[in-house]
mmCIF file of C-alpha atoms in Angstrom:
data_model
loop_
_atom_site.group_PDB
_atom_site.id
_atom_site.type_symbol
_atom_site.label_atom_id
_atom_site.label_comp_id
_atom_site.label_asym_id
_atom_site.label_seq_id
_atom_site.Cartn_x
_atom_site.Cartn_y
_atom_site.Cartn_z
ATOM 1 C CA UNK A 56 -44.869 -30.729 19.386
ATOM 2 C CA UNK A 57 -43.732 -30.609 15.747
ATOM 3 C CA UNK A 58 -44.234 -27.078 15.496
ATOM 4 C CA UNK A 59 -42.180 -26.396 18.662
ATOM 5 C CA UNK A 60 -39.366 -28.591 17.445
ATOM 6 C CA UNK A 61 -39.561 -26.434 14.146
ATOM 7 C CA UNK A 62 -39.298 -23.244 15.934
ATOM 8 C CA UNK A 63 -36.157 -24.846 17.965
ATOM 9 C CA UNK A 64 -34.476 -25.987 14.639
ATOM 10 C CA UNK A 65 -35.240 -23.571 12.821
ATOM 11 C CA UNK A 66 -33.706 -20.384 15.297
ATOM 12 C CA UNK A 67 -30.707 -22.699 15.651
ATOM 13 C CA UNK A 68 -30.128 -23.175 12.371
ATOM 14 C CA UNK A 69 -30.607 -19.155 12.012
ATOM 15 C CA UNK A 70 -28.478 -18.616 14.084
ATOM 16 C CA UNK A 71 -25.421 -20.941 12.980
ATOM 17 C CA UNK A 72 -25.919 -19.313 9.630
ATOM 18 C CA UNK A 73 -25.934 -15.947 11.222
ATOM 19 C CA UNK A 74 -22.896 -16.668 13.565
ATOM 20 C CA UNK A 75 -24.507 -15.209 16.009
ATOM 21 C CA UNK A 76 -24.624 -17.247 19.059
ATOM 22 C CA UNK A 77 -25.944 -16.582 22.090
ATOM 23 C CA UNK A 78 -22.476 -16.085 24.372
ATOM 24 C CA UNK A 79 -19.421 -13.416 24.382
ATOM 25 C CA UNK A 80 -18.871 -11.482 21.277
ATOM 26 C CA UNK A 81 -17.369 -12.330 18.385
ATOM 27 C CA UNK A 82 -14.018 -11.547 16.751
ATOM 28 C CA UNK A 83 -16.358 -9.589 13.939
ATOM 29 C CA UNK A 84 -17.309 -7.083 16.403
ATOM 30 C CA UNK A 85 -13.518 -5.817 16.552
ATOM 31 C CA UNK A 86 -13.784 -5.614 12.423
ATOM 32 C CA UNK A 87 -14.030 -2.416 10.323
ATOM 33 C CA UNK A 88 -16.445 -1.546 7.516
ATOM 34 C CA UNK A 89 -16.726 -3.118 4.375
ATOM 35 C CA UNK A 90 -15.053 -2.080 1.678
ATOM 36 C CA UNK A 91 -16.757 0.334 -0.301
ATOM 37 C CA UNK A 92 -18.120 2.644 2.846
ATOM 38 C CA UNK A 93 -14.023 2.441 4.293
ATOM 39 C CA UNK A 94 -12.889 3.856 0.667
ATOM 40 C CA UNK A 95 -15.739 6.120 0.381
ATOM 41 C CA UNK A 96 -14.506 7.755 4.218
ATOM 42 C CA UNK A 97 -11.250 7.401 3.335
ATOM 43 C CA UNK A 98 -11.614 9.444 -0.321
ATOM 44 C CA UNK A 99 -13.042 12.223 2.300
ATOM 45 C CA UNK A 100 -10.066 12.430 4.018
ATOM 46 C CA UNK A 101 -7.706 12.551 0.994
ATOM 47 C CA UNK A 102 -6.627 15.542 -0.676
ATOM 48 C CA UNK A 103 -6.770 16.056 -4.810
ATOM 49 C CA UNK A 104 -3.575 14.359 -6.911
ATOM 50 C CA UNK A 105 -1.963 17.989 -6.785
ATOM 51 C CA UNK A 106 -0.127 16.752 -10.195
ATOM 52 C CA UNK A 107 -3.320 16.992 -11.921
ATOM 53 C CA UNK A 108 -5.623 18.367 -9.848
ATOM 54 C CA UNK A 109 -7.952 16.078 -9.951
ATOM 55 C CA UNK A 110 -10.226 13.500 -7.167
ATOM 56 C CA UNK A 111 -9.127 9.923 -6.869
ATOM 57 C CA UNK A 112 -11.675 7.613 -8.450
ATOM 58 C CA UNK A 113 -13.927 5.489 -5.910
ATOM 59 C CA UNK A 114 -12.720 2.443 -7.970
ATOM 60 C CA UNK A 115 -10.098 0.333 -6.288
ATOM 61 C CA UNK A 116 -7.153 -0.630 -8.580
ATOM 62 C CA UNK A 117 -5.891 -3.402 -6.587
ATOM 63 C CA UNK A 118 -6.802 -4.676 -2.983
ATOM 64 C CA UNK A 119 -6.083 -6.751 -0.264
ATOM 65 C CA UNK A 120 -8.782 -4.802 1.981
ATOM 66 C CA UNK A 121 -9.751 -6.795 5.071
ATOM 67 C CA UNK A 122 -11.529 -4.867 7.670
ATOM 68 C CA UNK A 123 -10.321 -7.803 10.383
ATOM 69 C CA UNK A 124 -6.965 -7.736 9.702
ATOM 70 C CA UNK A 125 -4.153 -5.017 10.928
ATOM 71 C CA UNK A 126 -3.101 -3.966 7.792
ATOM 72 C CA UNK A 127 -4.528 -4.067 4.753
ATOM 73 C CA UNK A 128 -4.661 -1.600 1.632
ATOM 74 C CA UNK A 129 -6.891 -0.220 -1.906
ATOM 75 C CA UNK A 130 -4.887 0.891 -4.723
ATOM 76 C CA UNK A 131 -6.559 3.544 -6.534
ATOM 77 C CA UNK A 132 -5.821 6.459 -9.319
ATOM 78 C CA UNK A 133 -7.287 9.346 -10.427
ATOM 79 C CA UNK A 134 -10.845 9.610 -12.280
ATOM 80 C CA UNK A 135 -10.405 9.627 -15.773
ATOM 81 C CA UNK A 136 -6.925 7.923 -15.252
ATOM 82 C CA UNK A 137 -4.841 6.959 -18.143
ATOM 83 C CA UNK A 138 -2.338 3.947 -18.054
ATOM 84 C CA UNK A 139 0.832 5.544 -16.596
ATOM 85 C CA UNK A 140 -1.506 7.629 -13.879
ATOM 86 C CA UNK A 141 -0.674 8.481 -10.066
ATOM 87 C CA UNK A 142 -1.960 5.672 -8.050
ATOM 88 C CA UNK A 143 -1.825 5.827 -4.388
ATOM 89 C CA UNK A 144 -1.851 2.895 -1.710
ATOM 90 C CA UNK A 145 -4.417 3.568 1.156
ATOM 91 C CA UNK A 146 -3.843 1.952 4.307
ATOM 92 C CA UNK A 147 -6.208 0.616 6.780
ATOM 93 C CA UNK A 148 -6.125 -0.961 10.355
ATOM 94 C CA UNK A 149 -8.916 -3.123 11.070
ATOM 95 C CA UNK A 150 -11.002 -1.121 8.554
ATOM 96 C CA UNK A 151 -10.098 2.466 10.080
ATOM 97 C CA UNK A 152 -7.839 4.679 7.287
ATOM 98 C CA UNK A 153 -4.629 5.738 8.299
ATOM 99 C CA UNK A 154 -3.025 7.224 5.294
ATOM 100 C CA UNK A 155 -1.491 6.558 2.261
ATOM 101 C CA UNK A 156 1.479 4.319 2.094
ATOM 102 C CA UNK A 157 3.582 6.675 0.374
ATOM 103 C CA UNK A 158 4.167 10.909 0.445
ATOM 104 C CA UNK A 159 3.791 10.740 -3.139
ATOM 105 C CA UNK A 160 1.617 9.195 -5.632
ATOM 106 C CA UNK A 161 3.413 6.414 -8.136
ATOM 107 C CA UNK A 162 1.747 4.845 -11.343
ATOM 108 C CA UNK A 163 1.525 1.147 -12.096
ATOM 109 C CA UNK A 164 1.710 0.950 -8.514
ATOM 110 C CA UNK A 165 0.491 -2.840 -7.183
ATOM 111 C CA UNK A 166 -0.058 -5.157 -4.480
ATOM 112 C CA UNK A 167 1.990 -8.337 -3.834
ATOM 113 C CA UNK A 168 -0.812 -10.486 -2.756
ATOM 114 C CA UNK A 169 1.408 -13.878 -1.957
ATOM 115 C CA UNK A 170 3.907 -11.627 -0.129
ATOM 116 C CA UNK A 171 1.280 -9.936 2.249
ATOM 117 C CA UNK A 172 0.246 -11.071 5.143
ATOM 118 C CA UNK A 173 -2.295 -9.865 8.271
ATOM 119 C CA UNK A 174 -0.246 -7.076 9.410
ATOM 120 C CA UNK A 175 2.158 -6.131 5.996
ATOM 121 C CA UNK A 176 1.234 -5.105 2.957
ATOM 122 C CA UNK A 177 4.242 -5.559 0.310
ATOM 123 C CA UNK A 178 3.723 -2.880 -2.693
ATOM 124 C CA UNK A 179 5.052 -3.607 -5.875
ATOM 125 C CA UNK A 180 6.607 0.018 -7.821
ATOM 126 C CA UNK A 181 7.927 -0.056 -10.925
ATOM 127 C CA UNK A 182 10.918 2.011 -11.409
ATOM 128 C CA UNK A 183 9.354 5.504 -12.131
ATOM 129 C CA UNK A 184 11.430 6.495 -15.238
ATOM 130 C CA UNK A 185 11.273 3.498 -16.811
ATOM 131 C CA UNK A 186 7.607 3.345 -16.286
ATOM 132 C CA UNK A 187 6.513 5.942 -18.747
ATOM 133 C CA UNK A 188 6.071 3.367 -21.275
ATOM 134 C CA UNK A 189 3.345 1.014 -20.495
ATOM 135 C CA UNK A 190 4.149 -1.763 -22.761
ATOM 136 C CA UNK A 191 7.595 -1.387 -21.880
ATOM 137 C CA UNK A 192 9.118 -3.788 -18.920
ATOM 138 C CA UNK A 193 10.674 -1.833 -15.922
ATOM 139 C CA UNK A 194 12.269 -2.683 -13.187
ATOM 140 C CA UNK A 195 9.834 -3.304 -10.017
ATOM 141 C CA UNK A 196 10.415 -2.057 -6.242
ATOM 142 C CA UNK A 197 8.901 -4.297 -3.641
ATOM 143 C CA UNK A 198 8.020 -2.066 -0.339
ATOM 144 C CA UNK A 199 6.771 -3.810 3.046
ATOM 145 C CA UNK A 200 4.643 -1.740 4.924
ATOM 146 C CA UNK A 201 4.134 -3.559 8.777
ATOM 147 C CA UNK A 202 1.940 -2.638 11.864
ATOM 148 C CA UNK A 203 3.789 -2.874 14.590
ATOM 149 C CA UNK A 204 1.542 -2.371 17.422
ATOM 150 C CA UNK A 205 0.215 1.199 16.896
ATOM 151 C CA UNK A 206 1.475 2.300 14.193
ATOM 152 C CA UNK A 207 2.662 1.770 10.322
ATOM 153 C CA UNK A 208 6.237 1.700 9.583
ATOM 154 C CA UNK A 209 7.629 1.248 6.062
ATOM 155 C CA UNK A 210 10.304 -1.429 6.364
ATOM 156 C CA UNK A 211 12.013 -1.290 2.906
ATOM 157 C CA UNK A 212 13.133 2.258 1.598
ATOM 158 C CA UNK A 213 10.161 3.512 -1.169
ATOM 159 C CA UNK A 214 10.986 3.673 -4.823
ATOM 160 C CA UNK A 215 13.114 6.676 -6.634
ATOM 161 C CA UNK A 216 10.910 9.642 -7.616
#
């Protein structure tokens, strides 16, 4: 008796650790990968900074990646990246890569965390020309990127290049 009372404790309490109970999926089945195997994909798809002409490091800058969400995005830059390097915004739906948020790639480029939500991502740019001192304070550009059903649209215009 105590042994089968174990066994039907014990698999419960498995199992509400797991999640996993017995009934109709779960919301988790509709989510992406995790993060490093959806950046490592997504690196695949992306073509060399054609500045430089170099890869884009498999180090996240910034993130906000959530492969349950609709949109969510990694910063990253270029390997061997200096302080005022490209960085480039990669966007993801529910874990699958769509893209990058921009055409071209911007440095001190940055998330706004508190402004994002499940389906925007809000970029933060500093003004290009000022950037090209680090220490130096610049104006910033805030850019709202939105799903809207099947696709990405960019909501505010993108910073000066």
């Amino acid at each position: 008796m105590r042994k089968a009372l174990w066994l039907a404790t014990g698999l419960w309490g498995l199992m509400a650790l797991s999640g996993s109970v017995i009934g109709p999926p779960s919301a988790q089945a509709e989510c992406g990968p995790v993060e490093a195997a959806a950046l490592t994909e997504a690196l695949g798809q992306l073509a060399w900074e054609p500045t430089f002409g170099v890869p884009w490091s498999g180090q996240s800058v910034d993130s906000n990646y959530d492969s349950c969400v609709d949109l969510s995005s990694i910063v990253v830059t270029i390997e061997g990246a200096t302080g005022s390097s490209p960085e480039q915004a990669l966007m993801f739906h529910r874990g699958r890569y769509l893209g990058t948020g921009t055409l071209y790639a911007y440095p001190f480029t940055s998330i706004d965390h508190a402004a994002s939500t499940d389906d925007t991502v809000v970029l933060r740019y500093k003004d290009y020309e000022a950037a090209a001192c680090t220490a130096c304070p610049a104006p910033v550009t805030s850019v709202r990127f939105q799903w809207q059903g099947d696709r990405v649209v960019m909501v505010d215009p993108p910073p000066r290049w």
